Amino acid sequence: MKKDIVAGLGEIGSPILKLISKYEPAIGYDLDKKLMNENKFKKFQEIQTRFLHIAIPVNKKFDFNVIKLYEKFAPECIVIHSTISPGTTEKLQKNLSIPIIFSATRGVHKRMFRDLQRYTKFFALSKTAPKKEWAATQYSKTMKKCGIKTKRMSKPETLELAKILCDTSYLGWLINYAQLTNTIAIQHNVDYDEMWQFSDEIHKILGNRPKMFPGFIGGHCVIPNLDLMQNKTLSLIKTINQNYSKKVKNSKSIHKKYMK
Amino acid sequence: MKKDIVAGLGEIGSPILKLISKYEPAIGYDLDKKLMNENKFKKFQEIQTRFLHIAIPVNKKFDFNVIKLYEKFAPECIVIHSTISPGTTEKLQKNLSIPIIFSATRGVHKRMFRDLQRYTKFFALSKTAPKKEWAATQYSKTMKKCGIKTKRMSKPETLELAKILCDTSYLGWLINYAQLTNTIAIQHNVDYDEMWQFSDEIHKILGNRPKMFPGFIGGHCVIPNLDLMQNKTLSLIKTINQNYSKKVKNSKSIHKKYMK
């Protein structure tokens, strides 16, 4: 018997652990011991680690922290579920002799357990990864057992970019537009929701005019993920968001109107 | 018997005339006589004009041209189908003693005849318009006869803004994002379409991650309509579009890949 480790028991790691534990021997690890089941952790200590699931926050020490966890648990394979900057998987793979899978996570934090089972878990490995076919097969099988579909992309960078560009930053870009149009509507004394009725049919027919809520972008996804890109035009998302909070007084509470 | 006039027989006026002519006495008028049925025009000359439908292009002389057409045809009511800058209907209404309806047009030029019957025709009148209930009722009835649903908005400015902000400029904003992400994908040697697979399920579930085609925005809607707004942030759409055509060599032919 081998075990899986989920490192980082926050909003992503915790539901991943809950899901995997249902079907595989799996234990959680976190710097905050209160989040861990320490008894179970000790009981499983001597068992070899198959997958080390990385769900720790991304900061400047991320690479260093992954390598420390690798040394601590000596896994056969690492799976990164955190959102990382493009090139991270390749860079880590160069430093490690076990395969590293990047497998981006999608879903809304508050319903992450459900969303994990709803979205296909894309994944990718560097072409230089050792035992990469074994790792890909094992990972797909394990996820399938947990009720999660998987799909492999051609290389990690495609998926690293996809997670940021096609998911969180895109959401920011769309909300920016809602902010802009609400600012203009206010200037013209026009009702935002009445105005946006105009997009309903277009969205229904063409699927490309989603009406968004003109709130301030808070939280810890959309805005922090921008820093992983360091792209000048994309950083407009942050600027527009900041300016909006100065211009529109109720920008931070406006979502309540829509979230009933 | 009264007649309708459609002034401006371009990509909007021509299908409007075709549609109304099926159910009402209606004739077209254009500065380019080749576009007109001059015999029919002469035959109907002495008949009183009920609706004067305005589908002429918008430029600096638009207000002047509308008033000239009003004087020429002495209609009971004017309906503006062109996309106009916010405040135009109010301004014109102040100068005319007949009701002015603004009724924004939606649809793709090449299938406008079909799209006219597909989308609800929103319309609005200034609260200072004379005989406004009569005009609203007559317009709705006529459109209904032509197979077009109508919906009235509370004031012209809401609809003037809606047409630009929730339709054409929004399209530009979304294509801008496709342009940005294609530029980044190229820099990272990543396949655009493979990367965007990531948004498919999110769009299916949440309806707010449409994958757009990363082409150059040409045509005569999205970009010219920006000038009707004179908004600094919105004018980014033009800047990003221009920069894209410099950065990505096949930006003007890339759509062919997607339009098969």
Coordinates of N, CA and C in Angstrom, one line a residue, chain A residues 86-87 104-106 108 111 118-122 149 151-155 157-159 161-171 173-174 176-177 180-181 184-185 187-191 194-203 205-212 229 231 233-234 236-237 240 247, chain B residues 86-87 104-106 108 111 118-122 149 151-155 157-159 161-171 173-174 176-177 180-181 184-185 187-191 194-203 205-212 229 231 233-234 236-237 240 247:
Chain A
P86 N 3.6 30.9 -15.8 CA 4.0 30.1 -17.0 C 5.5 29.7 -16.9
G87 N 5.8 28.5 -17.0 CA 7.2 28.1 -17.0 C 7.6 27.4 -15.7
A104 N -4.3 22.0 -13.4 CA -5.0 23.2 -13.0 C -6.4 22.9 -12.3
T105 N -6.7 23.7 -11.4 CA -8.0 23.5 -10.7 C -9.0 24.6 -11.1
R106 N -10.2 24.2 -11.3 CA -11.3 25.2 -11.6 C -12.4 25.1 -10.6
V108 N -15.5 27.4 -8.1 CA -15.7 28.5 -7.1 C -15.3 28.0 -5.7
R111 N -17.9 26.3 -3.4 CA -18.5 25.0 -3.7 C -17.4 24.1 -4.4
R118 N -17.1 18.4 -11.2 CA -17.9 18.9 -12.3 C -17.0 19.2 -13.6
Y119 N -15.8 19.7 -13.3 CA -14.9 20.1 -14.4 C -13.9 19.0 -14.7
T120 N -13.6 18.8 -16.0 CA -12.5 18.0 -16.4 C -11.2 18.5 -15.8
K121 N -10.4 17.6 -15.2 CA -9.2 18.1 -14.6 C -8.1 18.0 -15.7
F122 N -7.8 19.1 -16.4 CA -6.7 19.1 -17.4 C -5.4 18.9 -16.7
K149 N -13.1 13.4 -14.4 CA -12.6 13.2 -15.8 C -11.3 14.0 -15.9
K151 N -8.1 15.3 -18.8 CA -7.7 15.4 -20.2 C -6.3 16.0 -20.2
R152 N -5.4 15.4 -21.0 CA -4.0 15.8 -21.0 C -3.8 16.9 -22.1
M153 N -3.0 17.9 -21.7 CA -2.6 18.9 -22.7 C -1.2 18.6 -23.2
S154 N -0.8 19.3 -24.3 CA 0.5 18.9 -24.9 C 1.7 19.3 -24.1
K155 N 1.6 20.4 -23.3 CA 2.7 20.8 -22.5 C 2.2 21.7 -21.4
E157 N 3.1 24.5 -20.2 CA 2.9 26.0 -20.3 C 1.5 26.3 -20.9
T158 N 1.0 25.5 -21.8 CA -0.3 25.7 -22.4 C -1.3 25.8 -21.3
L159 N -1.2 24.8 -20.3 CA -2.2 24.8 -19.2 C -2.0 25.9 -18.2
L161 N -0.8 28.8 -18.8 CA -1.4 30.0 -19.4 C -2.9 29.9 -19.4
A162 N -3.5 28.8 -19.7 CA -4.9 28.6 -19.9 C -5.6 29.0 -18.5
K163 N -5.1 28.4 -17.4 CA -5.7 28.7 -16.1 C -5.8 30.2 -15.8
I164 N -4.8 30.9 -16.1 CA -4.8 32.3 -15.8 C -5.6 33.1 -16.9
L165 N -5.2 32.9 -18.2 CA -5.8 33.7 -19.2 C -7.3 33.4 -19.6
C166 N -7.6 32.1 -19.6 CA -8.9 31.7 -20.0 C -9.9 31.6 -18.9
D167 N -9.4 31.7 -17.7 CA -10.3 31.6 -16.5 C -10.3 32.9 -15.7
T168 N -9.3 33.0 -14.8 CA -9.5 34.2 -13.8 C -9.2 35.5 -14.4
S169 N -8.2 35.7 -15.3 CA -8.0 37.1 -15.8 C -9.1 37.4 -16.8
Y170 N -9.7 36.4 -17.5 CA -10.8 36.7 -18.4 C -12.0 37.2 -17.6
L171 N -12.2 36.6 -16.4 CA -13.3 37.0 -15.6 C -13.1 38.5 -15.2
W173 N -11.3 40.7 -16.8 CA -11.5 41.6 -18.0 C -13.0 41.8 -18.2
L174 N -13.8 40.8 -18.0 CA -15.3 41.0 -18.2 C -15.9 41.8 -17.1
N176 N -14.3 44.1 -15.5 CA -13.9 45.5 -15.8 C -14.9 46.2 -16.8
Y177 N -15.3 45.4 -17.8 CA -16.2 46.0 -18.7 C -17.6 46.4 -18.1
L180 N -16.8 49.6 -16.2 CA -16.8 50.7 -17.2 C -18.2 51.2 -17.6
T181 N -19.0 50.2 -17.9 CA -20.4 50.5 -18.5 C -21.2 51.0 -17.3
I184 N -20.3 54.7 -16.9 CA -20.9 55.5 -18.0 C -22.4 55.6 -17.7
A185 N -23.1 54.5 -17.3 CA -24.5 54.6 -17.1 C -24.8 55.6 -16.0
Q187 N -23.0 58.2 -15.1 CA -22.8 59.6 -15.7 C -24.0 60.0 -16.4
H188 N -24.7 59.1 -17.1 CA -25.8 59.5 -18.0 C -27.1 59.3 -17.3
N189 N -27.1 59.0 -16.0 CA -28.3 58.7 -15.3 C -29.2 57.6 -15.9
V190 N -28.5 56.6 -16.3 CA -29.2 55.5 -16.9 C -29.1 54.2 -16.0
D191 N -30.2 53.4 -16.0 CA -30.2 52.3 -15.1 C -29.4 51.1 -15.8
E194 N -31.5 47.9 -16.8 CA -32.4 48.1 -17.9 C -31.5 48.2 -19.2
M195 N -30.4 48.9 -19.2 CA -29.5 49.0 -20.3 C -29.1 47.6 -20.8
W196 N -28.7 46.8 -19.8 CA -28.1 45.5 -20.2 C -29.1 44.4 -20.6
Q197 N -30.4 44.8 -20.5 CA -31.5 43.9 -21.1 C -31.1 43.7 -22.6
F198 N -30.5 44.7 -23.2 CA -30.2 44.7 -24.6 C -29.3 43.5 -25.0
S199 N -28.5 43.1 -24.1 CA -27.5 42.0 -24.4 C -28.1 40.6 -24.3
D200 N -29.3 40.5 -23.6 CA -29.8 39.2 -23.3 C -30.0 38.3 -24.5
E201 N -30.7 38.8 -25.5 CA -31.0 38.0 -26.7 C -29.8 37.7 -27.5
I202 N -28.9 38.7 -27.6 CA -27.6 38.5 -28.3 C -26.9 37.3 -27.6
H203 N -26.8 37.3 -26.3 CA -26.1 36.3 -25.6 C -26.8 34.9 -25.8
I205 N -28.5 34.0 -28.4 CA -28.4 33.5 -29.8 C -26.9 33.2 -30.1
L206 N -26.0 34.2 -29.7 CA -24.6 34.0 -30.1 C -23.7 33.5 -28.9
G207 N -24.2 33.6 -27.7 CA -23.4 33.1 -26.6 C -22.2 34.0 -26.2
N208 N -22.1 35.2 -26.7 CA -20.9 36.0 -26.4 C -21.2 37.5 -26.0
R209 N -22.2 37.7 -25.2 CA -22.4 39.0 -24.6 C -22.9 38.8 -23.1
P210 N -22.1 38.1 -22.3 CA -22.6 37.8 -20.9 C -22.7 39.1 -20.1
K211 N -23.8 39.3 -19.5 CA -24.0 40.4 -18.6 C -23.3 40.1 -17.3
M212 N -22.4 41.0 -16.9 CA -21.7 40.7 -15.6 C -22.1 41.7 -14.6
M229 N 1.5 36.8 -14.3 CA 1.7 37.0 -15.7 C 2.7 38.2 -16.0
N231 N 2.1 41.0 -17.3 CA 1.9 41.6 -18.6 C 1.2 42.9 -18.5
T233 N -0.5 45.0 -20.5 CA -1.9 45.2 -20.8 C -2.9 44.5 -19.8
L234 N -2.5 43.3 -19.4 CA -3.4 42.6 -18.5 C -3.4 43.3 -17.1
L236 N -3.9 46.2 -16.6 CA -5.0 47.2 -16.7 C -6.2 46.7 -15.9
I237 N -6.4 45.4 -15.8 CA -7.5 44.8 -15.0 C -7.5 45.4 -13.6
I240 N -8.1 49.4 -13.7 CA -9.6 49.7 -13.9 C -10.4 49.4 -12.6
K247 N -14.4 55.7 -8.0 CA -15.5 56.4 -8.7 C -16.9 56.0 -8.2
Chain B
P86 N -25.1 59.0 -27.5 CA -26.1 59.2 -26.4 C -26.5 60.7 -26.4
G87 N -27.8 61.0 -26.3 CA -28.3 62.3 -26.3 C -28.8 62.8 -27.6
A104 N -33.0 50.9 -31.8 CA -31.7 50.3 -32.2 C -31.9 49.1 -33.0
T105 N -30.9 48.9 -33.9 CA -30.9 47.7 -34.8 C -29.9 46.7 -34.3
R106 N -30.2 45.4 -34.3 CA -29.2 44.4 -34.0 C -29.1 43.4 -35.1
V108 N -26.3 40.8 -37.7 CA -25.0 40.8 -38.5 C -25.4 41.3 -39.9
R111 N -26.7 38.9 -42.7 CA -27.9 38.2 -42.6 C -29.0 39.1 -41.8
R118 N -35.5 38.3 -35.8 CA -35.0 37.4 -34.7 C -34.9 38.2 -33.4
Y119 N -34.5 39.4 -33.5 CA -34.3 40.2 -32.3 C -35.4 41.1 -32.0
T120 N -35.8 41.2 -30.7 CA -36.8 42.2 -30.3 C -36.2 43.6 -30.7
K121 N -37.1 44.4 -31.2 CA -36.7 45.7 -31.6 C -37.0 46.7 -30.4
F122 N -36.0 47.0 -29.6 CA -36.2 47.9 -28.5 C -36.4 49.3 -29.1
K149 N -41.0 41.6 -32.8 CA -41.4 41.9 -31.5 C -40.8 43.3 -31.1
K151 N -40.0 46.2 -27.8 CA -40.0 46.4 -26.3 C -39.6 47.9 -26.1
R152 N -40.3 48.5 -25.3 CA -40.1 50.0 -25.0 C -39.1 50.1 -23.8
M153 N -38.1 51.0 -24.0 CA -37.3 51.3 -22.8 C -37.7 52.7 -22.3
S154 N -37.3 52.9 -21.0 CA -37.8 54.1 -20.3 C -37.4 55.4 -21.0
K155 N -36.2 55.5 -21.6 CA -35.8 56.7 -22.2 C -34.7 56.5 -23.3
E157 N -31.8 57.6 -24.0 CA -30.4 57.5 -23.7 C -30.0 56.1 -23.2
T158 N -30.9 55.4 -22.5 CA -30.7 54.1 -22.1 C -30.4 53.2 -23.3
L159 N -31.2 53.3 -24.3 CA -31.1 52.5 -25.5 C -29.9 52.9 -26.4
L161 N -27.1 54.2 -25.3 CA -25.9 53.6 -24.7 C -25.9 52.1 -24.8
A162 N -27.1 51.4 -24.7 CA -27.2 50.0 -24.7 C -26.6 49.5 -26.1
K163 N -27.1 50.1 -27.1 CA -26.6 49.6 -28.5 C -25.1 49.6 -28.6
I164 N -24.5 50.7 -28.1 CA -23.0 50.8 -28.2 C -22.3 49.9 -27.2
L165 N -22.7 50.1 -25.9 CA -22.0 49.5 -24.8 C -22.2 48.0 -24.7
C166 N -23.5 47.5 -24.9 CA -23.8 46.1 -24.6 C -23.8 45.3 -25.9
D167 N -23.5 46.0 -27.0 CA -23.5 45.2 -28.3 C -22.1 45.4 -28.9
T168 N -21.9 46.5 -29.7 CA -20.7 46.5 -30.5 C -19.4 46.7 -29.7
S169 N -19.4 47.7 -28.8 CA -18.1 47.9 -28.0 C -17.8 46.7 -27.2
Y170 N -18.8 46.0 -26.7 CA -18.5 44.8 -25.9 C -17.9 43.8 -26.7
L171 N -18.4 43.6 -28.0 CA -17.7 42.7 -28.9 C -16.3 43.0 -29.1
W173 N -14.3 44.7 -27.0 CA -13.6 44.4 -25.8 C -13.3 42.9 -25.7
L174 N -14.2 42.1 -26.1 CA -14.0 40.6 -26.0 C -12.9 40.2 -27.0
N176 N -10.6 42.1 -28.2 CA -9.3 42.6 -27.7 C -8.7 41.5 -26.8
Y177 N -9.5 40.9 -26.0 CA -9.0 39.9 -25.0 C -8.4 38.7 -25.8
L180 N -5.1 39.8 -27.1 CA -4.1 39.8 -26.1 C -3.6 38.4 -25.8
T181 N -4.5 37.5 -25.6 CA -4.1 36.1 -25.2 C -3.5 35.4 -26.4
I184 N 0.1 36.6 -26.2 CA 0.9 35.9 -25.2 C 1.1 34.5 -25.6
A185 N 0.1 33.8 -26.1 CA 0.3 32.4 -26.6 C 1.5 32.3 -27.6
Q187 N 4.0 34.4 -27.9 CA 5.3 34.6 -27.2 C 5.8 33.3 -26.5
H188 N 4.8 32.5 -26.0 CA 5.2 31.3 -25.2 C 5.1 30.1 -26.1
N189 N 5.0 30.3 -27.4 CA 4.9 29.1 -28.3 C 3.8 28.1 -27.9
V190 N 2.7 28.7 -27.6 CA 1.5 27.8 -27.1 C 0.4 28.0 -28.1
D191 N -0.3 26.9 -28.4 CA -1.4 26.9 -29.4 C -2.6 27.5 -28.8
E194 N -5.7 25.1 -28.4 CA -5.6 24.2 -27.4 C -5.8 24.8 -26.0
M195 N -5.1 26.0 -25.9 CA -5.2 26.7 -24.6 C -6.7 27.1 -24.3
W196 N -7.4 27.5 -25.3 CA -8.8 28.0 -25.0 C -9.8 26.8 -24.8
Q197 N -9.4 25.6 -25.0 CA -10.2 24.4 -24.6 C -10.6 24.6 -23.1
F198 N -9.7 25.2 -22.4 CA -9.9 25.3 -20.9 C -11.2 26.1 -20.6
S199 N -11.6 27.0 -21.5 CA -12.8 27.8 -21.1 C -14.1 27.1 -21.5
D200 N -14.0 26.1 -22.3 CA -15.3 25.5 -22.9 C -16.3 25.1 -21.8
E201 N -15.8 24.3 -20.8 CA -16.7 23.8 -19.8 C -17.2 25.0 -18.9
I202 N -16.3 25.9 -18.6 CA -16.7 27.1 -17.7 C -17.8 27.8 -18.5
H203 N -17.6 28.0 -19.8 CA -18.6 28.7 -20.5 C -20.0 28.0 -20.6
I205 N -21.1 25.9 -18.3 CA -21.7 25.9 -17.0 C -22.1 27.3 -16.6
L206 N -21.2 28.2 -16.7 CA -21.5 29.6 -16.2 C -22.0 30.6 -17.3
G207 N -21.7 30.2 -18.5 CA -22.1 31.1 -19.6 C -21.3 32.4 -19.7
N208 N -20.1 32.5 -19.1 CA -19.4 33.8 -19.1 C -17.9 33.6 -19.4
R209 N -17.5 32.7 -20.3 CA -16.2 32.7 -20.8 C -16.2 32.4 -22.3
P210 N -16.8 33.2 -23.1 CA -16.9 32.9 -24.5 C -15.5 32.9 -25.2
K211 N -15.2 31.9 -25.9 CA -14.0 31.9 -26.7 C -14.2 32.7 -28.0
M212 N -13.3 33.7 -28.1 CA -13.5 34.6 -29.3 C -12.3 34.3 -30.3
M229 N -18.9 57.5 -28.5 CA -18.8 57.5 -27.0 C -17.8 58.5 -26.5
N231 N -15.1 58.0 -25.0 CA -14.7 57.6 -23.7 C -13.3 57.1 -23.7
T233 N -11.3 55.2 -21.7 CA -11.0 53.8 -21.5 C -11.5 52.9 -22.6
L234 N -12.7 53.3 -23.1 CA -13.3 52.5 -24.3 C -12.4 52.6 -25.5
L236 N -9.4 52.4 -25.7 CA -8.4 51.3 -25.6 C -8.7 50.2 -26.6
I237 N -10.0 50.0 -26.9 CA -10.3 48.9 -27.9 C -9.6 49.2 -29.2
I240 N -5.7 48.7 -28.7 CA -5.3 47.3 -28.6 C -5.4 46.7 -30.0
K247 N 1.7 43.6 -34.2 CA 2.4 42.5 -33.6 C 2.2 41.1 -34.3

